[in-house]
XYZ file of C-alpha atoms in Angstrom:
651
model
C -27.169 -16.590 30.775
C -30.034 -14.423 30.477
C -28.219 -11.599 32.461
C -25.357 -12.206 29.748
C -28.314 -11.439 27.399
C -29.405 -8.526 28.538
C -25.953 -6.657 29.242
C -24.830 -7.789 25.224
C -28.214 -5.855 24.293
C -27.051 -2.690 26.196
C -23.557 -2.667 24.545
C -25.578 -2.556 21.191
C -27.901 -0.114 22.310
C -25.111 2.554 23.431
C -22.834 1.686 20.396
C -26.234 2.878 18.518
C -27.207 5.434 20.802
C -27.833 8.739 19.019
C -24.703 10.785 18.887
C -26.322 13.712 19.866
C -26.499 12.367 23.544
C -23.230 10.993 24.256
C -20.874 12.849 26.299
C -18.931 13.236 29.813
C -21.803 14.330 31.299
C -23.512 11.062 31.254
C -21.246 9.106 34.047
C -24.083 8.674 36.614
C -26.472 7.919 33.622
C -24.359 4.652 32.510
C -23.759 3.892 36.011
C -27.539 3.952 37.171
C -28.224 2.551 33.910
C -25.700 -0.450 33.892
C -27.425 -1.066 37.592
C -30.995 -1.181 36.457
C -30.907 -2.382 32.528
C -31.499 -5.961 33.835
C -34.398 -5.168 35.317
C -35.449 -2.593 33.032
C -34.672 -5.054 29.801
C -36.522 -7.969 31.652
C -40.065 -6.284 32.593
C -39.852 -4.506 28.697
C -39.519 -8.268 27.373
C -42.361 -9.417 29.593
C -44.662 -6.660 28.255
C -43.833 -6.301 24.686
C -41.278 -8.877 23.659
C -43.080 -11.179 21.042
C -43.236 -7.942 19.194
C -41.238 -7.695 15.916
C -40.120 -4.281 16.483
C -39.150 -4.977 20.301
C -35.326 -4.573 19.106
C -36.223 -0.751 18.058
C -38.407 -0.062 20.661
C -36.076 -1.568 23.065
C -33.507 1.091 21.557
C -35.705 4.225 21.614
C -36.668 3.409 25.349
C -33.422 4.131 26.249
C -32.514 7.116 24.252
C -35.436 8.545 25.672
C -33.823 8.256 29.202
C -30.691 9.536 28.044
C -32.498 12.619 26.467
C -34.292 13.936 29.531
C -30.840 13.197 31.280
C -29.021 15.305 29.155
C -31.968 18.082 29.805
C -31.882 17.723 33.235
C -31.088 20.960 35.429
C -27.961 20.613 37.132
C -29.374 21.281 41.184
C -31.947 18.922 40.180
C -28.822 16.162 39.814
C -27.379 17.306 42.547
C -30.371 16.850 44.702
C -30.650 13.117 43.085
C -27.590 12.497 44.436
C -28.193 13.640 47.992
C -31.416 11.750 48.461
C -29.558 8.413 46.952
C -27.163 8.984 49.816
C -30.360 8.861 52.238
C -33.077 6.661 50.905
C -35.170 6.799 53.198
C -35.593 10.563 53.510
C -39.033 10.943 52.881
C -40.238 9.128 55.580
C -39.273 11.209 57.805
C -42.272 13.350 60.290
C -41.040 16.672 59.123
C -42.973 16.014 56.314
C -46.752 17.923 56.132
C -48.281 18.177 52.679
C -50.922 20.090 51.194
C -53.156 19.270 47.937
C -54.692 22.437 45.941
C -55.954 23.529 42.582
C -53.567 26.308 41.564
C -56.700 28.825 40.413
C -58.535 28.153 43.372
C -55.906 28.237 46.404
C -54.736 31.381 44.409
C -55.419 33.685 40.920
C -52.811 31.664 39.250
C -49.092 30.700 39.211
C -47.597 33.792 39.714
C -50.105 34.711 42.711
C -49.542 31.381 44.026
C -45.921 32.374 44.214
C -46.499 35.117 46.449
C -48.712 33.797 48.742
C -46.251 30.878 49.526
C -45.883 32.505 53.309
C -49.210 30.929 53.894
C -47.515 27.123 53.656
C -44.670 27.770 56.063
C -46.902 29.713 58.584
C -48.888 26.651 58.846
C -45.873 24.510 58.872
C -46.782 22.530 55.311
C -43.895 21.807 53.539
C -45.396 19.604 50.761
C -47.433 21.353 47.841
C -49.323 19.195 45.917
C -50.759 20.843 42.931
C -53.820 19.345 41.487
C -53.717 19.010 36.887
C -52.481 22.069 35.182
C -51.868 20.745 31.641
C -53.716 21.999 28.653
C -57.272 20.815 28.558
C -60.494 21.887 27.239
C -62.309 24.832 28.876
C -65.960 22.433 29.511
C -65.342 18.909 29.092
C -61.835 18.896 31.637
C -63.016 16.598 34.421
C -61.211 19.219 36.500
C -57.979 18.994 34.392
C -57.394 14.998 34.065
C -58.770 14.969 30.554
C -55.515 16.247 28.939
C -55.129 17.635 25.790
C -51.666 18.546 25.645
C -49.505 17.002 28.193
C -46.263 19.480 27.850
C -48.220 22.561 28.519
C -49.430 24.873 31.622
C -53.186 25.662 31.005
C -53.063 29.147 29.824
C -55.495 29.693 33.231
C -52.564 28.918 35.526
C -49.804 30.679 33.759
C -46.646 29.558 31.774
C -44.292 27.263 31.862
C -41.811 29.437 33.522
C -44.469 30.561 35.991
C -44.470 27.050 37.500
C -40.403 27.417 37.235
C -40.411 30.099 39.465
C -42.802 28.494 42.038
C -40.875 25.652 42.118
C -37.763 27.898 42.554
C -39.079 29.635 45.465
C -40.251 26.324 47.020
C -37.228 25.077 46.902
C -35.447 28.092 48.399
C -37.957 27.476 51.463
C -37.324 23.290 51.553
C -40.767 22.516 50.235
C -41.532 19.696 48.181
C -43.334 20.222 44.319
C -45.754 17.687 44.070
C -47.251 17.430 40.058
C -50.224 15.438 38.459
C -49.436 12.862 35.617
C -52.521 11.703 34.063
C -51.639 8.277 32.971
C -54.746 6.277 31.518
C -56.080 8.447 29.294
C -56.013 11.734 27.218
C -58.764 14.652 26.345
C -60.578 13.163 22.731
C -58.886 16.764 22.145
C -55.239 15.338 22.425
C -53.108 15.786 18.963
C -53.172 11.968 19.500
C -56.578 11.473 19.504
C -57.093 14.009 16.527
C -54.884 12.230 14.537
C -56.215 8.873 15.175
C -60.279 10.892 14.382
C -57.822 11.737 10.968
C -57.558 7.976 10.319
C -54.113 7.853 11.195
C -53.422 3.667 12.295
C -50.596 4.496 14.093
C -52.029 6.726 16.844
C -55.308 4.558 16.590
C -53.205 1.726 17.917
C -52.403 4.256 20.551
C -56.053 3.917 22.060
C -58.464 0.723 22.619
C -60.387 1.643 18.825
C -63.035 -0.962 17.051
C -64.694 -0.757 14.505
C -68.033 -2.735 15.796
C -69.516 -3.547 19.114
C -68.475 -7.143 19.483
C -65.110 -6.687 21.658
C -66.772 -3.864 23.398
C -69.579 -5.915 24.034
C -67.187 -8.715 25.743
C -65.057 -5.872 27.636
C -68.585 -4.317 28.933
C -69.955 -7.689 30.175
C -67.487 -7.872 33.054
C -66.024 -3.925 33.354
C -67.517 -2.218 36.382
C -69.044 1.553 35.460
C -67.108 4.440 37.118
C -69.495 7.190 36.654
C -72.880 5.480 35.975
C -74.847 8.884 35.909
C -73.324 10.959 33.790
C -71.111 8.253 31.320
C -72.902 4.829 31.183
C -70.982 2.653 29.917
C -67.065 2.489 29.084
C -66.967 2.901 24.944
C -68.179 6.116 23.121
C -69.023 5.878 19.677
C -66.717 8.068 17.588
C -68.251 9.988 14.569
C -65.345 11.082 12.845
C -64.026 7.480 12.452
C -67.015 5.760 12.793
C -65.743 3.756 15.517
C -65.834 2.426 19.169
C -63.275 3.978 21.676
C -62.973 2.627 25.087
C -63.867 5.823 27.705
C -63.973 4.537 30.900
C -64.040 7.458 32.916
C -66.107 9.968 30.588
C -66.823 10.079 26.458
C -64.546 12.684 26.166
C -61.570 10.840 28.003
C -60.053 7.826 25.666
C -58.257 5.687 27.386
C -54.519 4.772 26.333
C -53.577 1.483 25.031
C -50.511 0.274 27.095
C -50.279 -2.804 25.081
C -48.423 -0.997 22.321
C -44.856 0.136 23.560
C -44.878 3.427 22.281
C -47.726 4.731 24.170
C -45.478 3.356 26.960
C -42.187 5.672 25.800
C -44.106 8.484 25.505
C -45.571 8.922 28.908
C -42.395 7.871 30.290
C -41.072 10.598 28.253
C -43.511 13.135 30.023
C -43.147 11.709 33.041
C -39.083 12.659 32.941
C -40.131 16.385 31.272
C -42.061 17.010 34.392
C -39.933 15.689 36.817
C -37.154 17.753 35.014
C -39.306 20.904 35.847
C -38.609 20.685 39.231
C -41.344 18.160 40.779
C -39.938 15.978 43.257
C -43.354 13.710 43.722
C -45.179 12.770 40.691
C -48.726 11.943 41.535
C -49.572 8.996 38.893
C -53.064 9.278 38.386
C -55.462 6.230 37.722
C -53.055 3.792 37.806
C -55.423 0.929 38.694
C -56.976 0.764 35.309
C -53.641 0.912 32.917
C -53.814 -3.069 31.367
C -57.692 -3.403 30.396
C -58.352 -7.230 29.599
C -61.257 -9.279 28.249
C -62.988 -11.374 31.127
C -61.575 -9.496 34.061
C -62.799 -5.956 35.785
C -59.484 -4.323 33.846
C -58.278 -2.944 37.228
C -55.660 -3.968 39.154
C -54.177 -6.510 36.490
C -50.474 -7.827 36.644
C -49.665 -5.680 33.380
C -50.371 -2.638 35.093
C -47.886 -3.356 37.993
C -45.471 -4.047 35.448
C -46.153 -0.945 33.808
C -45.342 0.722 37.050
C -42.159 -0.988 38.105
C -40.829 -0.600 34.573
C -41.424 3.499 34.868
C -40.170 3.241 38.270
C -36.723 1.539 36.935
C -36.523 4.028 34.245
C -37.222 6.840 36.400
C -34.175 5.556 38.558
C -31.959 6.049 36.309
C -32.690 9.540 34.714
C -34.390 10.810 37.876
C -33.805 8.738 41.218
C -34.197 11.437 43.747
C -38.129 11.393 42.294
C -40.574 9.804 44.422
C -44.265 8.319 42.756
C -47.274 8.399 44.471
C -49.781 5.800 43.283
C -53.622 7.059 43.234
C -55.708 4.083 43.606
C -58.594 4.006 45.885
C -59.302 0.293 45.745
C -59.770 -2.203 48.516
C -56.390 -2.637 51.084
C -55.661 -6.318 49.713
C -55.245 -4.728 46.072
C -53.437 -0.915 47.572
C -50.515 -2.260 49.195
C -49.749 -4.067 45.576
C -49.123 -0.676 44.636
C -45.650 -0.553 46.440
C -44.644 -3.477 44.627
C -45.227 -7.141 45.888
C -42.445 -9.438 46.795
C -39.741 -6.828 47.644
C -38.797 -4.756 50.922
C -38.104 -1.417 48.931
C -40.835 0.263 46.930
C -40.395 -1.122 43.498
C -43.246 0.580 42.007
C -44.666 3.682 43.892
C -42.965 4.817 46.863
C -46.369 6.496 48.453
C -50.088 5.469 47.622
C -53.048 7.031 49.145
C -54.508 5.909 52.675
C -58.441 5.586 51.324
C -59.060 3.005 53.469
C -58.248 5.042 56.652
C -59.500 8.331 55.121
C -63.069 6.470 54.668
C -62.918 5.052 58.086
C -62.401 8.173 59.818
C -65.757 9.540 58.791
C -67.388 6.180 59.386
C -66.181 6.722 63.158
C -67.452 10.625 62.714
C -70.737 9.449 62.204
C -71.031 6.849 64.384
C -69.816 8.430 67.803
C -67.428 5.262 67.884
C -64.159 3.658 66.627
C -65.642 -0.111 66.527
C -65.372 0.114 62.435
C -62.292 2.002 62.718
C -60.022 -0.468 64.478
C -61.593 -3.431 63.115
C -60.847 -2.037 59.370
C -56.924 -0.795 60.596
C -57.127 -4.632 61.670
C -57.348 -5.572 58.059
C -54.950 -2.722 56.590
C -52.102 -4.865 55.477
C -48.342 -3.610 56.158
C -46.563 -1.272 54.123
C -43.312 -2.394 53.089
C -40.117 -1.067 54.472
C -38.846 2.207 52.108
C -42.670 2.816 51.200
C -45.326 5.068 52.972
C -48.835 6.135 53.021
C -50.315 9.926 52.292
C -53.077 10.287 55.444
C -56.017 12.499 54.248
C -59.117 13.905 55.062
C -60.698 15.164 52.263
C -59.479 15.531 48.723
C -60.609 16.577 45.130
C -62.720 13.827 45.336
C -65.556 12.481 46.570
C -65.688 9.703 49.795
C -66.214 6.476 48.980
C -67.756 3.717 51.403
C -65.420 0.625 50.196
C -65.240 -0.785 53.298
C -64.716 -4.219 53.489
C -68.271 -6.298 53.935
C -66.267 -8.871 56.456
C -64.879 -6.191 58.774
C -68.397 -4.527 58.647
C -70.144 -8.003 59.884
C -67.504 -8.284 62.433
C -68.523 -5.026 64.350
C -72.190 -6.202 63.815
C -73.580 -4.193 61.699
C -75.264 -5.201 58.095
C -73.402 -3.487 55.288
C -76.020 -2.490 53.295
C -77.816 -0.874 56.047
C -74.742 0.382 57.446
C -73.862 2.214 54.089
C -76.788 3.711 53.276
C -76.929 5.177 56.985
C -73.587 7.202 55.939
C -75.186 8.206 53.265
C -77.969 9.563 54.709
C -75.758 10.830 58.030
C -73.338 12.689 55.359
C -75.690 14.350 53.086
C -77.801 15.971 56.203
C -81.028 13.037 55.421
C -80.275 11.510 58.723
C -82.381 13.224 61.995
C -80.059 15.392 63.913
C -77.042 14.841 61.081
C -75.092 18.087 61.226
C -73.508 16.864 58.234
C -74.166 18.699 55.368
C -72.747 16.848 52.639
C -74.042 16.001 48.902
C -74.451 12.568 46.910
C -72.453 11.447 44.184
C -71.838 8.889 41.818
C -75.470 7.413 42.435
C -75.897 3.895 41.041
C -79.331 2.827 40.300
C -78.118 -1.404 39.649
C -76.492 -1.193 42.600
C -77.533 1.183 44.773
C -73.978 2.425 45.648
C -73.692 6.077 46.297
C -70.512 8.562 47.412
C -70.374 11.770 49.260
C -68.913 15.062 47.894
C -68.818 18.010 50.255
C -65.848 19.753 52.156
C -64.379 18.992 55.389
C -66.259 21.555 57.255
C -69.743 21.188 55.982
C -69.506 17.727 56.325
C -68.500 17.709 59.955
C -71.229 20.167 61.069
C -69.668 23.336 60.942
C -72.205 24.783 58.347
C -75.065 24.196 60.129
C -73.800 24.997 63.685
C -72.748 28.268 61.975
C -76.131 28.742 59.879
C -77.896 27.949 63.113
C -75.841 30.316 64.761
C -75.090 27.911 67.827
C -71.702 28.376 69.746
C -72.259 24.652 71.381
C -72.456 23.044 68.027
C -69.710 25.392 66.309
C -67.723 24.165 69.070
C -68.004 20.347 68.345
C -67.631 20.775 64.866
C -63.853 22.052 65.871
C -63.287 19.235 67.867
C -64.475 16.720 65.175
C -62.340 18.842 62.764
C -59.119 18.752 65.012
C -59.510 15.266 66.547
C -59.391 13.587 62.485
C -56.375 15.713 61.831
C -55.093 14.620 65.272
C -54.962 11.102 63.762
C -53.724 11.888 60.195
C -50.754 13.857 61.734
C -49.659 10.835 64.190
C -51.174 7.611 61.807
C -47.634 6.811 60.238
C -47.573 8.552 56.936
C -47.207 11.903 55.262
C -50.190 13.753 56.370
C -51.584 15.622 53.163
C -54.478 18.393 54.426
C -56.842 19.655 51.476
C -56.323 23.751 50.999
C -59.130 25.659 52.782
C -59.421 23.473 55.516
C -57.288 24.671 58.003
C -59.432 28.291 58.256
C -62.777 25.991 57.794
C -63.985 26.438 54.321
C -67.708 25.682 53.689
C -68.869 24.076 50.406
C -69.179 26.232 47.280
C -72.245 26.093 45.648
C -71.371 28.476 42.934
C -71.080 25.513 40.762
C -74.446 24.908 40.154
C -74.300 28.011 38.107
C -71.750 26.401 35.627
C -73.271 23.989 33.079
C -69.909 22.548 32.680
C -69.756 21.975 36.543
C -73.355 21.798 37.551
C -73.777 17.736 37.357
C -70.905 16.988 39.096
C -71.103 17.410 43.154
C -67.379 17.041 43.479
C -67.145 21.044 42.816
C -68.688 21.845 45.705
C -65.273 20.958 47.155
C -63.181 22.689 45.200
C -63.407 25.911 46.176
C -61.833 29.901 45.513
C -60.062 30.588 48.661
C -61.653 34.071 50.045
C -58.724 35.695 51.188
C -60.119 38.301 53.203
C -62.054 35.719 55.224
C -58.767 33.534 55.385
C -57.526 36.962 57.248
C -59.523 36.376 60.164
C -56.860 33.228 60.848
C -55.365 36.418 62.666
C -57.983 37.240 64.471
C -58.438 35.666 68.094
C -61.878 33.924 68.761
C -63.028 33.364 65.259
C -63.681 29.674 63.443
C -60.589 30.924 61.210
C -58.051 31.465 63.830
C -59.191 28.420 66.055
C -58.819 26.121 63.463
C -55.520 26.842 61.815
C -53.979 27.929 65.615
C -54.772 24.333 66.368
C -53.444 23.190 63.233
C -50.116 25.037 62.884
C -49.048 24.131 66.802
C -50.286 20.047 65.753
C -47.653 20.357 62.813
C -44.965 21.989 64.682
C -45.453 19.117 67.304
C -45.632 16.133 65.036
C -42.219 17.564 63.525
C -40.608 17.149 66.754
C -41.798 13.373 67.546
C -39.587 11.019 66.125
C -42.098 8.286 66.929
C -44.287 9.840 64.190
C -41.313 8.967 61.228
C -42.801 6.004 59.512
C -40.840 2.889 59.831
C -43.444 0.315 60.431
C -43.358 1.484 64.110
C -47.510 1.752 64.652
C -49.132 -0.551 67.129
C -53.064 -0.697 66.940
C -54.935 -1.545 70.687
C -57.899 -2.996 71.300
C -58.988 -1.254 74.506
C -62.393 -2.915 74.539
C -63.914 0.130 74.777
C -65.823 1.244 71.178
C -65.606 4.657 71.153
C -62.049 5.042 71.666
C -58.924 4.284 68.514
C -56.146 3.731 70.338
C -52.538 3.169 68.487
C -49.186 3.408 69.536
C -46.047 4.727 67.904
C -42.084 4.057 69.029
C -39.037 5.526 67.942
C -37.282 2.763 66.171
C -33.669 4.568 67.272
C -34.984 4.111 70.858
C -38.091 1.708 70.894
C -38.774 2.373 74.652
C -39.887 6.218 73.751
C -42.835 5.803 72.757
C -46.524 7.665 71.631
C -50.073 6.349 72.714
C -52.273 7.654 70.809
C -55.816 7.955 72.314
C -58.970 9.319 70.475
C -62.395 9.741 71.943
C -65.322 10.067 68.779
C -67.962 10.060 71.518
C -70.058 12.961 72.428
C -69.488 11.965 76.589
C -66.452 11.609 77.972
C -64.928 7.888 78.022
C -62.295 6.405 80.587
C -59.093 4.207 79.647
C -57.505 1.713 81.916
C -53.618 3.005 82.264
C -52.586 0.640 84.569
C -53.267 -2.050 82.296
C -51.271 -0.347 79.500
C -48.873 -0.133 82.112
C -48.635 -3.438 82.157
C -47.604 -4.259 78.671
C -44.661 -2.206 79.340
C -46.032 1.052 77.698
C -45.169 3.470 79.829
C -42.333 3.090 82.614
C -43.245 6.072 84.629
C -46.549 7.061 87.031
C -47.030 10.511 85.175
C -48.268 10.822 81.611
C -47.916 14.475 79.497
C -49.840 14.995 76.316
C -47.371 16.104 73.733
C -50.496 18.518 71.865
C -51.333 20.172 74.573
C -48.683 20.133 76.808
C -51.050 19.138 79.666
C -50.714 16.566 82.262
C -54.267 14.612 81.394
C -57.219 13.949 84.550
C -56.115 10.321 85.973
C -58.369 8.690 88.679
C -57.300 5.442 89.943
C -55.459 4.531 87.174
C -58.530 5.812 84.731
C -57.378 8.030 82.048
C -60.148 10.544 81.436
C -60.632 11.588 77.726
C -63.354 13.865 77.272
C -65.917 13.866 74.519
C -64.186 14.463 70.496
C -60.864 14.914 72.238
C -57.749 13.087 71.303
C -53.628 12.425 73.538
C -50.531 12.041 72.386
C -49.737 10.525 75.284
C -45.833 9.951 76.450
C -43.809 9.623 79.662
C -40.751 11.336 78.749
């Protein structure tokens, strides 16, 4: 009956539907729209459906579908089509991302354009570009606190420069990844203006009041993001004399999902940008979207439904678009993100391997992969037409939120064991290498993250300050070995622009008031293009680095075992300083990967024979597929020496 329902609602709605979007054009519309209005019509009720205007909201939701339909470019259809045809085509290996800030990989949009040779000599086929949308020059927290959400920052170009990028990434079959910035909007938003104006209507469209008592009951349970620099999570308001929830800084106010048309309109950005050309939409913050009296306001039911509901909608105006969820929370609460209950993705189709990322450098520091495999242990399966992105480093900082059960299990204390990667990563530790900086430092509870780049932090500053070829040399092999495991983990491997010729921090950010309490920049570099020359040059950090790079991508693309279907099998080797994993071809489940890393500084042995008896490999002789080498063997001992890592196979 309640199907019935539903489908008599969307007869009314398209008998009501604006004239000015009806036509032939619209046959996959109605079809993808007859296929998903039941779910679409139930998850709106759920939300918003004791409201009295539910009927007209219920109305405009559609329309606005139908509108960025009508607008959408005709190859980008066509494409929707193809990749409906093969679902699963993103989880494919061939796939090898890249995350950058437009203005500091290149000048701008239009440089960017022409320095798009750099991606496919390095074999990245994936370009995720970090916020471009209008937002004040100082308070920006590096472009997620938006004030206009339909606009290119006049630093990065136009409009039409991004069109032409996206045009000449498409020529060369490379994905356009774009940032959505979903929680909140710059206090410099026409939205927030208006509501400063006393408009009601866009005051309903953030968390307003007009004294501290719900504040007050919000604050007593709501975690603080960034205790340093905004304490807190309401700022008052001068202009209206008033209380706005700001969770991530007083100049960010966070949207109110609880009204529907706050809802309609980001859905309505969300099909503008993917009508630019993006194919991946990176959803930002979606953890904190439903904020709720009594709880932490992350992670709540509402916000899942939030998601599915844009996914839905997104199917029908824009299927071949794919959503990546950014949520760094614990694994129990990330895997949600793919939607619970189902075997498809039903919210985001990709969400961000933190967990991994974070034990990676836990394994760095420690010289062994005890915390490593014991935290994998815990890492819950992905569901079927879902996958993660495997990183290294990002725009932001690390964060230690490992689990305190898996810590106890590998013996170590948690607090201790923290606050040793703390001091390890930001150089406090004797003998770190690292040379990392603190972030986020919170004095109730002592919690603290690292900033820094991938380089500095695994030694290569100092070994190159110090001038030492022995330590420059390890720092490589740290550097290659984590991307070793990113590039063979299951996933889309995403590497973080300036890595792959060895970028050191920046420190030219402590020169910016507007930058200068805020670590992360040191991370977020200018590429020196001169210096990224000496990639050419044989024998330099540059050209070992991305050499060993470039020929790691062009050999994960040929590995079938490396597509991500579910197919990873974590071993327990009982020796600690090796992670050892292995990955099958699910077409033929007998060709399979073992994946071997050593993290120790002296060389560590593996059993083979014993693998050999759980049936992993069928024949005597064993070829690493990075190197092309046959690896030492002595009585049945696989040799792996120090920071080295095999992709081991018999074929």
């Amino acid at each position: 009956m309640y199907e019935q329902v539903s489908h008599s609602l969307l007869n009314d709605i398209l008998i009501e539907l604006d004239p000015s979007i009806r036509g032939e054009g619209l046959r996959h519309f109605y079809t993808r729209l007859g296929a998903n209005f039941y779910s679409i019509h139930a998850l709106f009720s759920v939300l918003y459906g004791k409201r009295e205007d539910f009927r007209e909201h219920m109305q405009g939701l559609v329309e606005t579908m139908a509108r960025q339909y009508v607008l959408r470019p005709e190859h980008l259809r066509h494409s929707d089509l193809e990749r409906e045809k093969d679902h699963n085509w993103f989880l494919n290996q061939q796939w090898v991302g890249m995350a950058l800030y437009a203005d500091g990989f290149a000048k701008d949009l239009p440089d960017l354009t022409q320095r798009v040779n750099y991606f496919q000599e390095l074999g990245v086929n994936l370009v995720h570009l970090m916020p471009m949308m209008q937002c004040p020059k100082g308070a920006s927290d590096g472009g997620y606190a938006v004030s206009d959400f339909r606009q290119i920052d006049e630093r990065f170009g136009t409009l039409k420069d991004l069109q032409a990028l996206a045009g000449e990434l498409r020529k060369r079959d490379t994905l356009l990844t774009l940032d959505v910035v979903l929680n909140h909007t710059s206090n410099e938003h026409a939205w927030a203006q208006q509501a400063k104006a006393g408009s009601a209507t866009h005051q309903d469209y953030y968390y307003i009041f007009a004294n501290r008592e719900v504040p007050d009951m919000f604050e007593a349970t709501m975690p603080e993001i960034f205790p340093e620099n905004a304490p807190g999570n309401f700022t008052w308001d001068e202009d209206m004399q008033k209380w706005v929830m700001t969770v991530f800084n007083s100049y960010q106010w966070d949207l109110n999902y609880s009204n529907p048309a706050v809802f309609i309109e980001i859905l309505d950005i969300i099909l503008y940008w993917a009508n630019q050309g993006a194919d991946i939409l990176r959803l930002d913050a979606v953890a904190f979207l439903w904020k709720k009296i009594g709880s932490v306001s992350q992670n709540e039911r509402e916000a899942h439904l939030i998601l599915q509901l844009l996914k839905d909608c997104c199917q029908v105006t824009a299927p071949g678009v794919l959503f990546i969820a950014e949520a760094i929370v614990a694994p129990v609460e990330i895997i949600k993100y793919f939607g619970e209950d189902a075997i498809n993705a039903k919210e985001c189709e990709i969400a961000y391997n933190a967990t991994f990322m974070a034990l990676l450098w836990d394994a760095a520091a420690t010289k062994n992969a005890k915390l490593l495999t014991q935290g994998i242990k815990s890492l819950p399966d992905k569901l079927e037409r879902a996958t993660w992105l495997n990183y290294l480093r990002c725009h932001d900082d690390i964060g230690l939120g490992f689990d305190d059960n898996d810590i106890r299990a590998v013996g170590y204390d948690p607090y201790a064991h923290r606050q040793f990667l703390i001091d390890y990563f930001t150089g406090k530790y004797e003998d770190s290498p690292a040379r990392g900086l603190p972030f986020g430092h919170n004095d109730k509870t002592g919690d603290t993250r690292i900033s820094g780049s991938l380089a500095s932090l695994a030694g290569l500053e100092s070994a190159l300050e110090a001038n030492d070829p022995e330590r420059i040399d390890v720092a490589i092999k740290t550097i290659v070995l984590m991307h070793g495991m990113i590039m063979a983990f299951g996933g889309i491997p995403l590497l973080y622009y300036g890595d792959a010729i060895g970028t050191l921090n920046d420190r030219t950010y402590l020169d910016d008031p507007a930058k200068a309490n805020d670590s992360r920049w040191a991370h977020r570099p200018r590429i020196d293009w001169e210096r990224a020359e000496l990639r050419k040059t044989p024998g330099t950090v540059e050209y070992r680095l991305f050499s060993a790079l470039k020929k790691m991508i062009a050999v994960r693309k040929e590995v079938a075992a490396f597509a991500d279907f579910n197919n990873r099998e974590l071993l327990d080797v009982g020796n600690p300083h090796l992670f050892v994993f292995a990955r099958f071809d699910t077409t033929q489940p007998m060709n399979k990967v073992l994946v071997v890393a050593n993290f120790d500084a002296h060389p560590q042995h593996l059993n083979m024979e014993d693998l050999g008896r759980k049936a992993f490999f069928r024949h005597a002789s064993v070829r690493d597929l990075y190197s092309g080498e046959r690896p030492a063997l002595f009585n049945g001992e696989l040799v792996i020496p120090p920071f080295r890592f095999y992709w081991l196979t018999d074929q």
